[in-house]
Coordinates of C-alpha atoms in Angstrom, one line a residue:
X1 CA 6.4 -5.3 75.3
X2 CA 10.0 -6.8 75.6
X3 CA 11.2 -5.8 72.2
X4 CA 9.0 -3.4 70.6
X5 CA 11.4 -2.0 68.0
X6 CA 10.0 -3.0 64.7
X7 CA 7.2 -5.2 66.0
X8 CA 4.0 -4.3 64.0
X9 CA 0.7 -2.9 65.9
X10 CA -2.4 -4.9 65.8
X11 CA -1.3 -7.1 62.8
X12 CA -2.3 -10.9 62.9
X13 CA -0.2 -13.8 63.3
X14 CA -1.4 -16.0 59.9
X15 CA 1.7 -18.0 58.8
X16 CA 5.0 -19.2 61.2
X17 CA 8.0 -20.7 59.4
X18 CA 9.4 -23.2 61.4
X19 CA 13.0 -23.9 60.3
X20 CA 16.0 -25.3 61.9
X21 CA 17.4 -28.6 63.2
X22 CA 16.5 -32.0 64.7
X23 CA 15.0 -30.1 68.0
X24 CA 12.3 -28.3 65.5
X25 CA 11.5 -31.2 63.2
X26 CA 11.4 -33.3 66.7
X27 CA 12.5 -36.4 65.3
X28 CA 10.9 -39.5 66.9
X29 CA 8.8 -37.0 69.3
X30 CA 5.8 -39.0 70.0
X31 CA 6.5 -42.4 68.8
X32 CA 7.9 -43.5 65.5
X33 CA 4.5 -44.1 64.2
X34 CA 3.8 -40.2 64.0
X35 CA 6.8 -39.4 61.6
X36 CA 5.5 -36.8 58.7
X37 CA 5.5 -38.8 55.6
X38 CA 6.5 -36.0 53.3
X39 CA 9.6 -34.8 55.4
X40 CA 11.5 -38.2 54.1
X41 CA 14.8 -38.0 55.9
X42 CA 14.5 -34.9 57.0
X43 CA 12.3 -36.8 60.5
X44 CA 9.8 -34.4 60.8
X45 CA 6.6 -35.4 63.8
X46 CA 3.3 -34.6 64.4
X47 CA 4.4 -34.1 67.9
X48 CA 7.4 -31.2 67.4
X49 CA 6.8 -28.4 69.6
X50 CA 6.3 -26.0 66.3
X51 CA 2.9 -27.7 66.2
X52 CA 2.1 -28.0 69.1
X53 CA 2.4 -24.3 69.3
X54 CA 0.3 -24.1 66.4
X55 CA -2.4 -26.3 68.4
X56 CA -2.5 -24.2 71.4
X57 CA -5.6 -22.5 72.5
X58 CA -4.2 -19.2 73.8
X59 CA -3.6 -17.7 70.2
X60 CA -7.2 -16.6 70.9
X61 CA -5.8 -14.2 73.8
X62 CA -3.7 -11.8 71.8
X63 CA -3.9 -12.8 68.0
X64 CA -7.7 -12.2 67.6
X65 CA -9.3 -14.9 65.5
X66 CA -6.3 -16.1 63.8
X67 CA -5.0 -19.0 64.5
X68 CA -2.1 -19.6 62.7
X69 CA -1.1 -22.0 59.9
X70 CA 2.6 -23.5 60.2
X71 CA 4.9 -24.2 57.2
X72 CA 7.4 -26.9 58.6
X73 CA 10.8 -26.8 57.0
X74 CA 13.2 -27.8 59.6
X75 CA 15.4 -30.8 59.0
X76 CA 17.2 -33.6 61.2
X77 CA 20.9 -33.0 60.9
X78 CA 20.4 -29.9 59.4
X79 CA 23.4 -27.3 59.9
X80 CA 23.6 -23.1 59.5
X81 CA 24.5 -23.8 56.1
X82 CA 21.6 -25.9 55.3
X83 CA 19.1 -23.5 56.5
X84 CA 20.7 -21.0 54.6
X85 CA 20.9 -22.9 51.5
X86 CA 17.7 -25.3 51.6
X87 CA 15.2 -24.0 54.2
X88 CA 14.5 -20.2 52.6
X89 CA 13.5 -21.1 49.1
X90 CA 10.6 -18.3 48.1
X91 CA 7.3 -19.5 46.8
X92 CA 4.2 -21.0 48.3
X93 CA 4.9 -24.1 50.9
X94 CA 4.3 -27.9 49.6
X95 CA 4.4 -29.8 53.0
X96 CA 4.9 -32.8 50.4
X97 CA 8.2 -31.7 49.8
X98 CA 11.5 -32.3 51.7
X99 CA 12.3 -28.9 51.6
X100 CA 9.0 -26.7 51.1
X101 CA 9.3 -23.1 50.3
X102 CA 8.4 -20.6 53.2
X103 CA 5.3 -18.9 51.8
X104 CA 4.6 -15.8 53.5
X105 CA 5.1 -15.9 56.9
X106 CA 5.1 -13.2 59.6
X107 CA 7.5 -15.1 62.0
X108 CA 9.8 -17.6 62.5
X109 CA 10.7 -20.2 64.5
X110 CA 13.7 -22.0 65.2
X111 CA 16.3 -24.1 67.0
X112 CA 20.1 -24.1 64.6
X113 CA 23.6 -24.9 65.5
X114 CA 23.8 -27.9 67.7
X115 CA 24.7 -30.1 64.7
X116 CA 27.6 -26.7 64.1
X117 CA 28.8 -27.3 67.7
X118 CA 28.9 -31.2 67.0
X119 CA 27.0 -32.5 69.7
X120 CA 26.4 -35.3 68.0
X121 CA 30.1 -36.4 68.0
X122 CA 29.9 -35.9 71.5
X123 CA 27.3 -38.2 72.3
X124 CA 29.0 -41.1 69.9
X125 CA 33.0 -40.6 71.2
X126 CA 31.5 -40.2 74.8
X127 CA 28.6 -42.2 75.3
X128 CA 27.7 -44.4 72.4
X129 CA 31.0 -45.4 70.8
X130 CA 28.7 -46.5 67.8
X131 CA 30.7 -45.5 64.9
X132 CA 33.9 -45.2 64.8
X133 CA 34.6 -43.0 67.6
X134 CA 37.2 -40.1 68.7
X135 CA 39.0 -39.4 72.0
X136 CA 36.0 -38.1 74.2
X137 CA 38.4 -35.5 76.1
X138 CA 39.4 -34.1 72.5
X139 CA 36.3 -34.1 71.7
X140 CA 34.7 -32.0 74.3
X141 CA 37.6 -29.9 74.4
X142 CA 37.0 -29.3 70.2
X143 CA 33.4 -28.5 70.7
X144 CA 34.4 -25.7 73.8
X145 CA 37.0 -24.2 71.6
X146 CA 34.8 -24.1 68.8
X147 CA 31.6 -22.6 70.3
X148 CA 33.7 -19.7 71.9
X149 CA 35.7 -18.8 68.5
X150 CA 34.5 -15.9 67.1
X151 CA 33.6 -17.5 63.4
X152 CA 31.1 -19.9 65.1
X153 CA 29.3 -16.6 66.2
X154 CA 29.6 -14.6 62.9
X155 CA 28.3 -17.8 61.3
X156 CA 25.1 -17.5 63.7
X157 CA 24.8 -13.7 63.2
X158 CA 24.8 -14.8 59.1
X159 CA 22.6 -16.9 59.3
X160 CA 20.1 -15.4 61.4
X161 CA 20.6 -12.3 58.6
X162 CA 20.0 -14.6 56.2
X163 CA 16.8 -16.0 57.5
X164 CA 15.6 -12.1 58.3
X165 CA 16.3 -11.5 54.5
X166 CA 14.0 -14.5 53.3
X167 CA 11.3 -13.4 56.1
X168 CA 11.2 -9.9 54.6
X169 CA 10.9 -10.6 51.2
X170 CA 8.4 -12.9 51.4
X171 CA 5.9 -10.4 51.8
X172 CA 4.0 -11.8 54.9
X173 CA 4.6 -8.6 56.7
X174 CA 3.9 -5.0 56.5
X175 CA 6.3 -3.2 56.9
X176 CA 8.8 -5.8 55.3
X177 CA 10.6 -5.2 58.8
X178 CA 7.8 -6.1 61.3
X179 CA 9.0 -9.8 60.5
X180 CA 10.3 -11.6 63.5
X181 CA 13.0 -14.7 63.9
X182 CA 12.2 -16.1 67.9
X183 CA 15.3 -18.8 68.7
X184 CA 15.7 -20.7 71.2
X185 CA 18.6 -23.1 72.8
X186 CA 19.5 -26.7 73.6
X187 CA 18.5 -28.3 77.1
X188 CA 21.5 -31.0 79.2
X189 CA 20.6 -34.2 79.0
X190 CA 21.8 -35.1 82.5
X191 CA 21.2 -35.1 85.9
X192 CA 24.8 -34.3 86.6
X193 CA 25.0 -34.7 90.3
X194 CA 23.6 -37.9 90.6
X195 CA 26.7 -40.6 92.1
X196 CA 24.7 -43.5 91.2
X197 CA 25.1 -43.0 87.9
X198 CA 28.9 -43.2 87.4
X199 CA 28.9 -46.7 87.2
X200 CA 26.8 -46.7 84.2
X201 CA 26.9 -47.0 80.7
X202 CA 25.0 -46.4 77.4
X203 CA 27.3 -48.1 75.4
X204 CA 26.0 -49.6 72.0
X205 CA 28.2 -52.6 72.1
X206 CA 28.0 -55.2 74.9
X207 CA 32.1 -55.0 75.4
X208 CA 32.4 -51.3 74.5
X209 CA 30.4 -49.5 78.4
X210 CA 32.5 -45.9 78.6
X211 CA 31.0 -44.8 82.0
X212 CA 28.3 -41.6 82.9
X213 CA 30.9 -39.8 85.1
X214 CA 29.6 -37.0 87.2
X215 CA 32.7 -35.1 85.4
X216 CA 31.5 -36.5 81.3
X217 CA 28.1 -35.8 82.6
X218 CA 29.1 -31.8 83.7
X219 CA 31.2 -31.2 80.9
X220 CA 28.7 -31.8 78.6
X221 CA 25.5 -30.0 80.3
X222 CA 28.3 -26.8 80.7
X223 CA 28.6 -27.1 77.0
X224 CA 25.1 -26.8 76.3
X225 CA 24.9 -24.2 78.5
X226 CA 27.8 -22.4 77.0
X227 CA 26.0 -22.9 73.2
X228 CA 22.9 -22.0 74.8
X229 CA 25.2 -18.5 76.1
X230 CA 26.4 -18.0 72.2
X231 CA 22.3 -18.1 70.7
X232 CA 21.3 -15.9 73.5
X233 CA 24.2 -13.2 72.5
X234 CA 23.8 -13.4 69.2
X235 CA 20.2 -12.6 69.4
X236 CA 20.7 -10.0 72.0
X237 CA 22.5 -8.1 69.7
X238 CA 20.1 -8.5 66.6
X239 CA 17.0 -7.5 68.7
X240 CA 16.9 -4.2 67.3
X241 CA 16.1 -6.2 63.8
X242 CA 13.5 -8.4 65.5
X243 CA 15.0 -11.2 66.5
X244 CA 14.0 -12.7 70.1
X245 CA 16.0 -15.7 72.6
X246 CA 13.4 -17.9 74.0
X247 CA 14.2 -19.4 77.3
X248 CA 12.5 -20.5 80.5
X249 CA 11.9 -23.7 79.1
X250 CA 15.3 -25.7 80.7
X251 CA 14.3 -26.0 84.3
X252 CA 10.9 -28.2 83.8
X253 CA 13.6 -30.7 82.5
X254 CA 14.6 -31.2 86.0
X255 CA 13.5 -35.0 87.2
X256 CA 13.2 -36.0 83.8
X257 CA 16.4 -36.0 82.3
X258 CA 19.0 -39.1 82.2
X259 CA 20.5 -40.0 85.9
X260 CA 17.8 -38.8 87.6
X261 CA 17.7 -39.8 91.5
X262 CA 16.3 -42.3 93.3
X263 CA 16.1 -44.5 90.5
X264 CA 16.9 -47.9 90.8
X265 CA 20.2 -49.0 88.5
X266 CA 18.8 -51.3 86.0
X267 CA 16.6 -48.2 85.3
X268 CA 19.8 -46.1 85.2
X269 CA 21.0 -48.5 82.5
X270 CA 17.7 -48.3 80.8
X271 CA 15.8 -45.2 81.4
X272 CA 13.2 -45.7 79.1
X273 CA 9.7 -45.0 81.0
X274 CA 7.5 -41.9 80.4
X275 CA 8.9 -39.9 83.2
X276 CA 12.4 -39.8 81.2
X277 CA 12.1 -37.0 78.7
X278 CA 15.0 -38.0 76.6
X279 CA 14.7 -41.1 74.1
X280 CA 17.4 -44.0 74.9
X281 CA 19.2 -46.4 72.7
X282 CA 16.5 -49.5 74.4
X283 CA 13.1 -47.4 73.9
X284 CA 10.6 -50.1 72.4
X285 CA 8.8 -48.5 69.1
X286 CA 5.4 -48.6 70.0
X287 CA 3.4 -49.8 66.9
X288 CA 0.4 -47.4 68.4
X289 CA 3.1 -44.4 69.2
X290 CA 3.9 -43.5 73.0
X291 CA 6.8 -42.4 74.9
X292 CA 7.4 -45.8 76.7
X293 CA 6.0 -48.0 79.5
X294 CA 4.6 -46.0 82.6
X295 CA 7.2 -44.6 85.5
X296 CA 10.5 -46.2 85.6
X297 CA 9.9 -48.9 84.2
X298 CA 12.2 -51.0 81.7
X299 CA 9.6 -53.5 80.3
X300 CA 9.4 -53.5 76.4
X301 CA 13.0 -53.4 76.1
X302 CA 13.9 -52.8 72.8
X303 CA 18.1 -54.6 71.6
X304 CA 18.5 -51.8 68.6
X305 CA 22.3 -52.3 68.5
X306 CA 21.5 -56.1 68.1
X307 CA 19.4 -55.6 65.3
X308 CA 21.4 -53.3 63.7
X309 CA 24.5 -55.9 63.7
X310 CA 21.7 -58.5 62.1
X311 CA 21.1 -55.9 59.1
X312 CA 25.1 -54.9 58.3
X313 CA 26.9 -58.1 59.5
X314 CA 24.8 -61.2 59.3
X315 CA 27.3 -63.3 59.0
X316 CA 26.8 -65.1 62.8
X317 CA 30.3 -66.1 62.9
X318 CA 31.6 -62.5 62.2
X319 CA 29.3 -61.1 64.7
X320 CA 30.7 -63.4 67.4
X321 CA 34.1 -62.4 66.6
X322 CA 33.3 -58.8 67.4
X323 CA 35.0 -57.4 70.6
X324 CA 36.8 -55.1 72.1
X325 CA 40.3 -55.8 70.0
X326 CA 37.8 -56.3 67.2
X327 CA 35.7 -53.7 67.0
X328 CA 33.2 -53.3 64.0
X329 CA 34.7 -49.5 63.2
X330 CA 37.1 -51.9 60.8
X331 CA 34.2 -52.4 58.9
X332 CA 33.3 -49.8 56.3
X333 CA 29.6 -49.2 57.3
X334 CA 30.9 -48.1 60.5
X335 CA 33.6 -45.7 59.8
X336 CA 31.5 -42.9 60.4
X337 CA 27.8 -41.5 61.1
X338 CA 27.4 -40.8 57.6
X339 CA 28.5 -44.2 56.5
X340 CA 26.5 -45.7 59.1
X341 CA 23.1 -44.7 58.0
X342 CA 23.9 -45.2 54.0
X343 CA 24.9 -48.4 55.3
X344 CA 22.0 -48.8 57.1
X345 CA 19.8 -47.6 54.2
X346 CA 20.7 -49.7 52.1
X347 CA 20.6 -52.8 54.3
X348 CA 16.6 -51.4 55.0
X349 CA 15.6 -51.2 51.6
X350 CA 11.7 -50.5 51.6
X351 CA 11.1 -52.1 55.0
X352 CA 9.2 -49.5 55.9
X353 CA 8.7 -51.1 59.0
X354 CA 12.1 -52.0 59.8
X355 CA 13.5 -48.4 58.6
X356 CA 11.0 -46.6 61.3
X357 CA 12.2 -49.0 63.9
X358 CA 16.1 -48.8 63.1
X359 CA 17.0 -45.8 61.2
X360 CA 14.6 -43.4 62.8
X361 CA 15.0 -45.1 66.2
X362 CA 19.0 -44.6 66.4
X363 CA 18.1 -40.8 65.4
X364 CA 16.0 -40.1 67.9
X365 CA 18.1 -41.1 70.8
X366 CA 18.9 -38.1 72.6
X367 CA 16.2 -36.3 71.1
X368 CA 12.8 -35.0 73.7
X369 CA 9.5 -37.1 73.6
X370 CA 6.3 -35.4 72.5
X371 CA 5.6 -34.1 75.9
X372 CA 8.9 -33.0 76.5
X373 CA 8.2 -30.3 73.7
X374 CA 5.4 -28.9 75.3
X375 CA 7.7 -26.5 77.4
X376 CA 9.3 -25.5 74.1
X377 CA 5.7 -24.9 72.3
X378 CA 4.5 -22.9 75.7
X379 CA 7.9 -20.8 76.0
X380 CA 7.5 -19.7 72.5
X381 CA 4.1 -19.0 72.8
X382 CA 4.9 -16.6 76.2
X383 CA 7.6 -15.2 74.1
X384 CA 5.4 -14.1 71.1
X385 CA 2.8 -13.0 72.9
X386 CA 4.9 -10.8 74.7
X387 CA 6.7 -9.0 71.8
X388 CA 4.1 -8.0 69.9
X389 CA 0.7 -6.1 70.2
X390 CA -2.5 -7.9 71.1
X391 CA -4.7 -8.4 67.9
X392 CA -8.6 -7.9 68.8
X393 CA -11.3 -9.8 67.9
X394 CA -12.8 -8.9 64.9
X395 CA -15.7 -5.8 65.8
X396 CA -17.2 -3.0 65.0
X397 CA -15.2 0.5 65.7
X398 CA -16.2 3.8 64.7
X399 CA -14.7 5.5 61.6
X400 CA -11.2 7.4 63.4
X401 CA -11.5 11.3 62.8
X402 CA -8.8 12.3 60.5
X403 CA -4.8 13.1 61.5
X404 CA -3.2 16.1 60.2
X405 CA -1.0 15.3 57.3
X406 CA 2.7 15.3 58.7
X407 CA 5.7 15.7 56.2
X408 CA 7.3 12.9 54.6
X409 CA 10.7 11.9 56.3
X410 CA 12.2 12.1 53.4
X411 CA 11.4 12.5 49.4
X412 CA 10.3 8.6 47.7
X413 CA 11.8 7.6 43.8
X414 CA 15.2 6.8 43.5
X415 CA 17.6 7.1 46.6
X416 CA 21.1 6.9 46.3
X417 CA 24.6 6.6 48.2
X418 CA 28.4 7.1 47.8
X419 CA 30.4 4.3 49.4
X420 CA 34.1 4.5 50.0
X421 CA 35.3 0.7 50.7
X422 CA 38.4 -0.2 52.6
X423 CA 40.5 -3.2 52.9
X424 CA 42.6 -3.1 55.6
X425 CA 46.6 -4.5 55.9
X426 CA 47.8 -6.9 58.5
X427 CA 43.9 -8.4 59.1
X428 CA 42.3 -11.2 58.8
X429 CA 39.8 -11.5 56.4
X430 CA 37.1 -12.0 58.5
X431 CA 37.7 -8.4 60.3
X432 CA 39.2 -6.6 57.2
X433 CA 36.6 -4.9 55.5
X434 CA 35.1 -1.5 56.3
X435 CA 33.0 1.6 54.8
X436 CA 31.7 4.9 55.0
X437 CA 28.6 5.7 53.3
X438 CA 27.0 8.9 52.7
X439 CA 22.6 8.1 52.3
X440 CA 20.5 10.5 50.0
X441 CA 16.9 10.5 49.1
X442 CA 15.3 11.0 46.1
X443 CA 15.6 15.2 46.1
X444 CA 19.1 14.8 46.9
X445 CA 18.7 15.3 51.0
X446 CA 21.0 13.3 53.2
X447 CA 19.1 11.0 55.4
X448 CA 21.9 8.9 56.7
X449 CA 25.5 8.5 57.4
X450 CA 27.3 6.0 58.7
X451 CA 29.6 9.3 60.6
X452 CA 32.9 7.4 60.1
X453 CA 34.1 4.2 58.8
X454 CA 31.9 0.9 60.0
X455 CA 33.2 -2.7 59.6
X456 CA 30.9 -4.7 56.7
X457 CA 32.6 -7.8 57.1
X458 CA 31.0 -11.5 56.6
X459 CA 29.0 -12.1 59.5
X460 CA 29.3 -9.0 61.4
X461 CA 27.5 -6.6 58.7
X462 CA 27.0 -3.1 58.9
X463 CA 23.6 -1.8 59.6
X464 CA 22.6 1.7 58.4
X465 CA 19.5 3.4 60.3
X466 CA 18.2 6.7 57.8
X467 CA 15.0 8.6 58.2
X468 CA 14.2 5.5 55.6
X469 CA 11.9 2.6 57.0
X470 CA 14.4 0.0 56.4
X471 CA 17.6 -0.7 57.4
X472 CA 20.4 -0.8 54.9
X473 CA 22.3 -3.6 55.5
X474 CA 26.0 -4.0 53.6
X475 CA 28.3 -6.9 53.7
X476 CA 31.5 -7.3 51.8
X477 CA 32.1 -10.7 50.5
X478 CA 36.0 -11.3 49.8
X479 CA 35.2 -14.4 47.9
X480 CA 33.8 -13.3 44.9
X481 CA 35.5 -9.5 45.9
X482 CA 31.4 -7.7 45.6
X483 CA 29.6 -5.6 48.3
X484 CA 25.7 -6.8 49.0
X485 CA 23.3 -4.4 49.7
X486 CA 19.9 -5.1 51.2
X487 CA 17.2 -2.9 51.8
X488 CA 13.6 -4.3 52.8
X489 CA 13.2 -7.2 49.8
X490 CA 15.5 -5.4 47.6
X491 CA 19.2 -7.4 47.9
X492 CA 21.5 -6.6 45.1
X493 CA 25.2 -6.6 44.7
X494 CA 27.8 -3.8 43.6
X495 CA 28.3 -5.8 40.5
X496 CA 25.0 -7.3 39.9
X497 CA 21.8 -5.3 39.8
X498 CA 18.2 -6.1 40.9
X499 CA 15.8 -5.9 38.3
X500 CA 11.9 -6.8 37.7
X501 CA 11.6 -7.8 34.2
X502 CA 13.0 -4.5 32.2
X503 CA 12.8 -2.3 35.1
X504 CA 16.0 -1.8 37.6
X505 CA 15.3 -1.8 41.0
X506 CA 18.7 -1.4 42.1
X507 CA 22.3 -0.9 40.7
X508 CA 25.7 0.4 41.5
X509 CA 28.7 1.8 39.7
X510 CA 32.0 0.8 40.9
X511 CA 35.6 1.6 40.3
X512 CA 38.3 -0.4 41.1
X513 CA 40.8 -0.9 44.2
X514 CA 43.6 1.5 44.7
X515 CA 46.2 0.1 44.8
X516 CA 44.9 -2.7 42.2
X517 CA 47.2 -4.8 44.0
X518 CA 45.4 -4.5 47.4
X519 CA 46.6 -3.9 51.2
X520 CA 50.1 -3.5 51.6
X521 CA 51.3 -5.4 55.2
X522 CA 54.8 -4.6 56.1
X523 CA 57.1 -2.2 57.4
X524 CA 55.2 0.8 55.5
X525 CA 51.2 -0.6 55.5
X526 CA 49.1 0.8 53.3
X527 CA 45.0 -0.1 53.0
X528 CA 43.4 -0.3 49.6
X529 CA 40.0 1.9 48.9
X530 CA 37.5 1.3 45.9
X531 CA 34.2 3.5 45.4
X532 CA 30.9 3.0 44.4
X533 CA 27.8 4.9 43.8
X534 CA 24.7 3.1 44.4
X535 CA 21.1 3.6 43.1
X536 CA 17.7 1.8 44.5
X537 CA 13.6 2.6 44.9
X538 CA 12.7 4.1 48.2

């Protein structure tokens, strides 16, 4: 096994979460015909590599006779926040819902932060020029800085915490911490090498073609790659929790990605065949689904941008006035993405056929086709089945001869710990807090100790290994000024306890900082130090 730290033994696969952004829901994937009617806006397909992973035959190989069931809560456009916030609502799912609750999974799956990174904005300023667009060198030059700043990655670390949280109290697994997160990347959308292409444009407007340098085509493939590096890190260093990177998946893009060679230049311009993995700005809507004409072709080619002008300006004369000292970004509906599509919504109306064709067909550029997913689903796959134990088919065993009864690690009721909190001067906030914490089971017997003072800031929180089963995990939050504790489904506050009806699951007593007026920064620097004692069932 690659990671076998807390990965359960013969225990089923049943339920996968499947949460995350656009490259989970796979907008558009096989055809706009195929989008999931209860997602609404949130563009989830039938053809999203979360079920095609579902579909595939080889469960049968190392999950015994389970195959499992998917509840399908990612969302086009989502960010960390929104998966955090919408996507790990406890309860049973309701795939009629925009945002179902997770039931009780044993897994999930996911793809998150592109829409953090702002890829998007790269592929308007740079490519499109749709919406009112930005400098394209800023841009990329944004999106670098902000993938490599250290918030970007505490964000990630959060959220995957977050989404371990949810997992374990949901009660799919047993232990709570045999639940597993598997994350994957992004893939470049370009052939980058390719000379042929530098002439080329994808412009949306017929006087507004920014050209597909070898350089803009690089920059942007390195800053996949470099997001791609982040995920990878981040999961690296939660692996001991049970969270796995899936990769492999990147290379079988090769030959199908935009300015591939030897393709002719009109196809260049238009690369809308099957063999192009990508969807384009031109790609027809096929009323019976499909991922375009065979080859490189360019028949069925599809004026989007045309009709999109027809639907927010259809004044003819206004249209015709449109150029490149005119451009529509004076016009309200396109001042930016978000104003384009409420724009563009309510231009729509209840065309359902026209909304498939316009609004789901300008999100889906950039997005994989259906079988461009199938290396996602079959990476995942490889990755599951290799980080956990195989599950038999169901048959008969003989009754096991009893064990010998070993001790009990440690003595189950109420375990308890003293925490000394620190705030440290002349920090910022997001590396300022620490602790030291002393562990105790129920008979008074120290099972852990964190041997020193351990940073429990936001997004980098300290977890506490014990001779208990679970992990303690503390974070201090400055905004609100509380410490939260979780331990297996238990998650409680220092100022707000956990409770079951009339029964207290877990509580703490606190005093209060010293000095009340916090860390002193200056010639003379002082930290300030508040303690709690903290109570919870083990």
């Amino acid at each position: 096994m690659e990671n076998p730290g807390l990965t359960p033994k013969q225990q089923a696969i049943s339920k996968i979460l499947a949460i995350g952004d656009s490259y989970t829901a796979g907008v558009g994937s096989n055809g706009l015909p195929d989008h999931i009617d209860g997602s609404y806006s949130c563009s989830r397909y039938t053809q999203a590599w979360p079920l095609q992973l579902q579909g595939n035959g080889d469960w049968s190989q190392f999950n015994g006779d389970t195959r499992p069931e998917v509840t399908f809560g990612a969302c086009t456009g989502a960010k960390m926040d929104d998966v955090m916030q919408k996507q790990l609502n406890q309860g049973d799912p309701n795939p009629n819902l925009e945002y179902t609750n997770i039931g009780k999974p044993q897994i999930a799956v996911m793809t998150v932060s592109g829409n953090d990174a702002e890829f998007g904005a790269a592929i308007n300023d740079c490519i499109l020029r749709a919406w009112l667009p930005s400098d394209c060198d800023q841009t990329l030059t944004r999106i670098g800085n902000e993938i490599n700043d250290t918030p970007f990655e505490n964000k990630l670390i959060d959220t995957l915490i977050h989404v371990m949280a949810a997992g374990r109290q949901a009660g799919g697994t047993n232990p709570p911490e045999a639940f597993q997160i598997y994350i994957a990347g992004y893939v470049g959308f370009w052939n980058h090498d390719n000379p042929a292409c530098d002439d080329v444009s994808f412009g949306y407007w017929r006087w507004s073609k920014p050209k597909l340098t070898r350089d803009l085509r690089k920059r942007m493939n390195d800053l996949v790659d470099q997001l791609n590096g982040v995920i990878k890190s981040v999961a690296t260093q939660m692996s001991g929790l049970g969270v796995i990177y899936v990769e492999g998946f990147q290379t079988t893009y090769e030959k199908h990605r935009f300015c591939e060679p030897p393709d002719e230049a009109d196809y260049l311009a238009s690369p809308i065949g099957k063999k192009t993995w990508f969807w384009h700005l031109d790609s027809p809507n096929l009323i019976n689904g499909g991922e375009g004409p065979d080859a490189a072709s360019t028949e069925g080619f599809e004026d989007r941008a045309q009709e999109v002008i027809d639907r927010l300006i259809p004044d003819k004369a206004q249209q015709d006035s449109l150029s490149e000292s005119n451009p529509p970004w004076n016009l309200d509906a396109f001042k930016s993405e978000e104003a384009f599509y409420a724009a563009l919504d309510t231009a729509i109306g209840n065309d359902t056929e026209v909304r498939i064709n316009l609004d789901e067909g300008t999100k889906r550029i950039f997005h994989p086709k259906g079988s461009a997913y199938t290396p996602y689903s079959d990476a995942f796959l490889q990755a599951i089945r290799n980080n956990r134990n195989p599950v038999n088919a169901a048959s008969p065993s003989p009754t096991p001869s009893p064990s010998p009864t070993q001790p009990a690690p440690y003595a189950t009721g109420t375990c308890s710990f003293h925490l000394n909190e620190y705030e440290a001067p002349c920090v910022t906030d997001s590396k300022d807090l620490s602790a030291d914490i002393v562990l105790k089971d129920n008979a008074g017997t120290e099972i852990g100790n964190t041997n020193g003072n351990k940073g429990i800031n936001d997004g980098a929180s300290l977890f506490l290994d014990s001779k208990l089963p679970s992990q303690l995990v503390v974070t201090g939050e400055h905004s609100g000024d509380y410490v939260q504790f979780t331990y297996g489904d238990l998650s409680w506050t220092n100022t707000e306890p956990k409770k079951d009806g009339d029964v207290t699951l877990a509580y703490c007593n606190s005093g209060g900082w010293d000095p009340r007026e916090g860390p002193v920064c200056g010639r003379v620097t002082q930290s300030s130090k508040r303690q709690m004692d903290c109570y919870f069932r083990c």
